[in-house]
PDB file of C-alpha atoms in Angstrom:
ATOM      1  CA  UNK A   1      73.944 129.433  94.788  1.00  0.00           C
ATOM      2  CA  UNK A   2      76.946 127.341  92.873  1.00  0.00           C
ATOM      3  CA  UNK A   3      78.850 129.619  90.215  1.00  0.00           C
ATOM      4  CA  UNK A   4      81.137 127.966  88.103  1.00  0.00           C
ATOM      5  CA  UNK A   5      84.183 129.917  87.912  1.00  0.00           C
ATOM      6  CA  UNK A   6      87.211 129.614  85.842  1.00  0.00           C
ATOM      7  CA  UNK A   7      90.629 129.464  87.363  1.00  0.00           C
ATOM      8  CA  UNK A   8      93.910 129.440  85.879  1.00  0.00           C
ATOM      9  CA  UNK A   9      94.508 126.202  87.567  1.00  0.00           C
ATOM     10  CA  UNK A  10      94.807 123.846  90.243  1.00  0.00           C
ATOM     11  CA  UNK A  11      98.896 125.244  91.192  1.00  0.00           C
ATOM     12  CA  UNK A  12      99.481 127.460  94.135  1.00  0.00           C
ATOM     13  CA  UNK A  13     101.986 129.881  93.646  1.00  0.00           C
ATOM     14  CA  UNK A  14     105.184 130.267  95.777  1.00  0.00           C
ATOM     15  CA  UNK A  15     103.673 132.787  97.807  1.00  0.00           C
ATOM     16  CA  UNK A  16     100.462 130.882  98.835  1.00  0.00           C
ATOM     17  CA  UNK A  17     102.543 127.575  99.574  1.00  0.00           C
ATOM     18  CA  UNK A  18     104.820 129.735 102.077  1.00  0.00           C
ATOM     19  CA  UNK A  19     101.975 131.235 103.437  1.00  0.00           C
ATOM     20  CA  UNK A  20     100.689 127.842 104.679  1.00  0.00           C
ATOM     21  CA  UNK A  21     103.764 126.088 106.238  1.00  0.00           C
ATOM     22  CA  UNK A  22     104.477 129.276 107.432  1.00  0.00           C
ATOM     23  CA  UNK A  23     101.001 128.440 109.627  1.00  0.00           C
ATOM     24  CA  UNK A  24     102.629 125.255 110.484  1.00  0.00           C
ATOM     25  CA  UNK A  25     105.664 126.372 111.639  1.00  0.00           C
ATOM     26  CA  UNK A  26     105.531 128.461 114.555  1.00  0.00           C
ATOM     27  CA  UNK A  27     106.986 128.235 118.011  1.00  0.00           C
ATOM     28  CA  UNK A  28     104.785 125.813 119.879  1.00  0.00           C
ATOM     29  CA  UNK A  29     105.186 123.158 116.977  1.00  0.00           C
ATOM     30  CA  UNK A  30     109.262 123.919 116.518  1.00  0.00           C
ATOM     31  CA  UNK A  31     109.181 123.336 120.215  1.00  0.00           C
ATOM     32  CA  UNK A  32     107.366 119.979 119.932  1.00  0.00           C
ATOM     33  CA  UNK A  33     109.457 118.470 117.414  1.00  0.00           C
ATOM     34  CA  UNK A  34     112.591 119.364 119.683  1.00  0.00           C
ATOM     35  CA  UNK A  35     110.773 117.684 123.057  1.00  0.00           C
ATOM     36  CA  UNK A  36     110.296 114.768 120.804  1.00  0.00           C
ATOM     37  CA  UNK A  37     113.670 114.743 119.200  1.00  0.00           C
ATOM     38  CA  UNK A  38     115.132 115.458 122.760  1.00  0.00           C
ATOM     39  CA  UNK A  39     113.090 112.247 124.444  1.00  0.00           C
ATOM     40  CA  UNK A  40     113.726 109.724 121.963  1.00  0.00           C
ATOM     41  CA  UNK A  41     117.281 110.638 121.952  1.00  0.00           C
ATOM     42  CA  UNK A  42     117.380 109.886 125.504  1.00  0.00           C
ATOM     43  CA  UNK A  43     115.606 106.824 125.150  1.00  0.00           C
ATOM     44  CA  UNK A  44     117.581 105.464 122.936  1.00  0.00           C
ATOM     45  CA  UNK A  45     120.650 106.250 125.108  1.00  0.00           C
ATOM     46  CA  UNK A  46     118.892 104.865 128.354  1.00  0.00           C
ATOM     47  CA  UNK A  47     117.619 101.658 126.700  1.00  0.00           C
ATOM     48  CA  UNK A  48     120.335  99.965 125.615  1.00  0.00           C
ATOM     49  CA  UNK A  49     121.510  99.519 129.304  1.00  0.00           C
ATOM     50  CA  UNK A  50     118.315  98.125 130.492  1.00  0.00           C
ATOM     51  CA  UNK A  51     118.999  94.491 129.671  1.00  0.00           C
ATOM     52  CA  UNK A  52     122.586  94.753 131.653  1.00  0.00           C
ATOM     53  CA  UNK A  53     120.581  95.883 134.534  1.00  0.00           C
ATOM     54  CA  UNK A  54     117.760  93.632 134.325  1.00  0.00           C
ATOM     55  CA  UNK A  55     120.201  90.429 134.236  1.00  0.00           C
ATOM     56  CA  UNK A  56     122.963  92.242 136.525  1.00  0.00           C
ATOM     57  CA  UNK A  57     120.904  93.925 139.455  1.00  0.00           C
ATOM     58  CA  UNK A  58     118.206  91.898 139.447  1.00  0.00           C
ATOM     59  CA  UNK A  59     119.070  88.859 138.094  1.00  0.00           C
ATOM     60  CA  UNK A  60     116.536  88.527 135.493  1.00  0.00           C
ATOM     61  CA  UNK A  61     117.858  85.623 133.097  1.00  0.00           C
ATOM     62  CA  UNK A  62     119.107  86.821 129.384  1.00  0.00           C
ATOM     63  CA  UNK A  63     116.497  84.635 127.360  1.00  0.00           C
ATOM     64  CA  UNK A  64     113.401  86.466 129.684  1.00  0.00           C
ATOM     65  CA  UNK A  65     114.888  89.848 129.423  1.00  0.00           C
ATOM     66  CA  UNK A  66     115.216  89.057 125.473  1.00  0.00           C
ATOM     67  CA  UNK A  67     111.731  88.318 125.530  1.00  0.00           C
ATOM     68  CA  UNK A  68     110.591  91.735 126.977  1.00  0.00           C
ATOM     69  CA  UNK A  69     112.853  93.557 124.848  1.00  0.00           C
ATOM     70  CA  UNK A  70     110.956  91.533 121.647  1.00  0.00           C
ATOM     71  CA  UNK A  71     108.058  92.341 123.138  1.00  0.00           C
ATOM     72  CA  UNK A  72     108.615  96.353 123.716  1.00  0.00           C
ATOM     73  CA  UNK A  73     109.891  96.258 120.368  1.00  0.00           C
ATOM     74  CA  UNK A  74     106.483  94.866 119.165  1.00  0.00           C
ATOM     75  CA  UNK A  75     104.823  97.255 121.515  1.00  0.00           C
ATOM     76  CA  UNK A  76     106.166 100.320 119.641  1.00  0.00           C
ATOM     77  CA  UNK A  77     105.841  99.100 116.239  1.00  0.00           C
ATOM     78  CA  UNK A  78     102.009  98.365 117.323  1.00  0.00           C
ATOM     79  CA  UNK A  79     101.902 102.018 118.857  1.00  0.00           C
ATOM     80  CA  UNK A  80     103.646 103.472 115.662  1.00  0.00           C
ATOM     81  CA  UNK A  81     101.548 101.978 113.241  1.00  0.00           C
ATOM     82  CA  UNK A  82      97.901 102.579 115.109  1.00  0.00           C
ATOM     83  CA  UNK A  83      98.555 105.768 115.859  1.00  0.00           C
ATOM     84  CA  UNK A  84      97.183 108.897 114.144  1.00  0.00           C
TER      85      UNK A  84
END
């Protein structure tokens, strides 16, 4: 059975609001957020050399490699935005 009862509002106080992020923030999730941090730092280190060893090394011409960087770029904006 419903019961209507009467509340002294829709706010949370301080104490309940804590108690919830303190849910979300434990060790595995701290830990996550650092692995991420950690991999995109490196990747954005790593990538800016690809093109110089695309067209160096392997002799890929600028205007291709160009092209896959546009694409990658398009790849991860796709990725970012679909994702959930």
């Amino acid at each position: 059975d419903y019961r209507s009862v009467e509340s002294k509002g829709d706010k949370k106080t301080m104490q309940e609001k804590m108690a919830t992020y303190k849910r979300l923030v434990n060790y595995k999730t701290v830990v996550w957020v650092l692995y991420l941090c950690a991999v995109q730092l490196g990747a954005g280190l790593f990538i800016q050399y690809v093109p110089i060893y695309l067209n160096n090394i392997l002799h890929i011409l600028r205007g291709i490699t160009s092209t896959i960087n546009t694409l990658q770029t398009v790849a991860i904006f796709v990725g970012y935005f679909f994702a959930p």
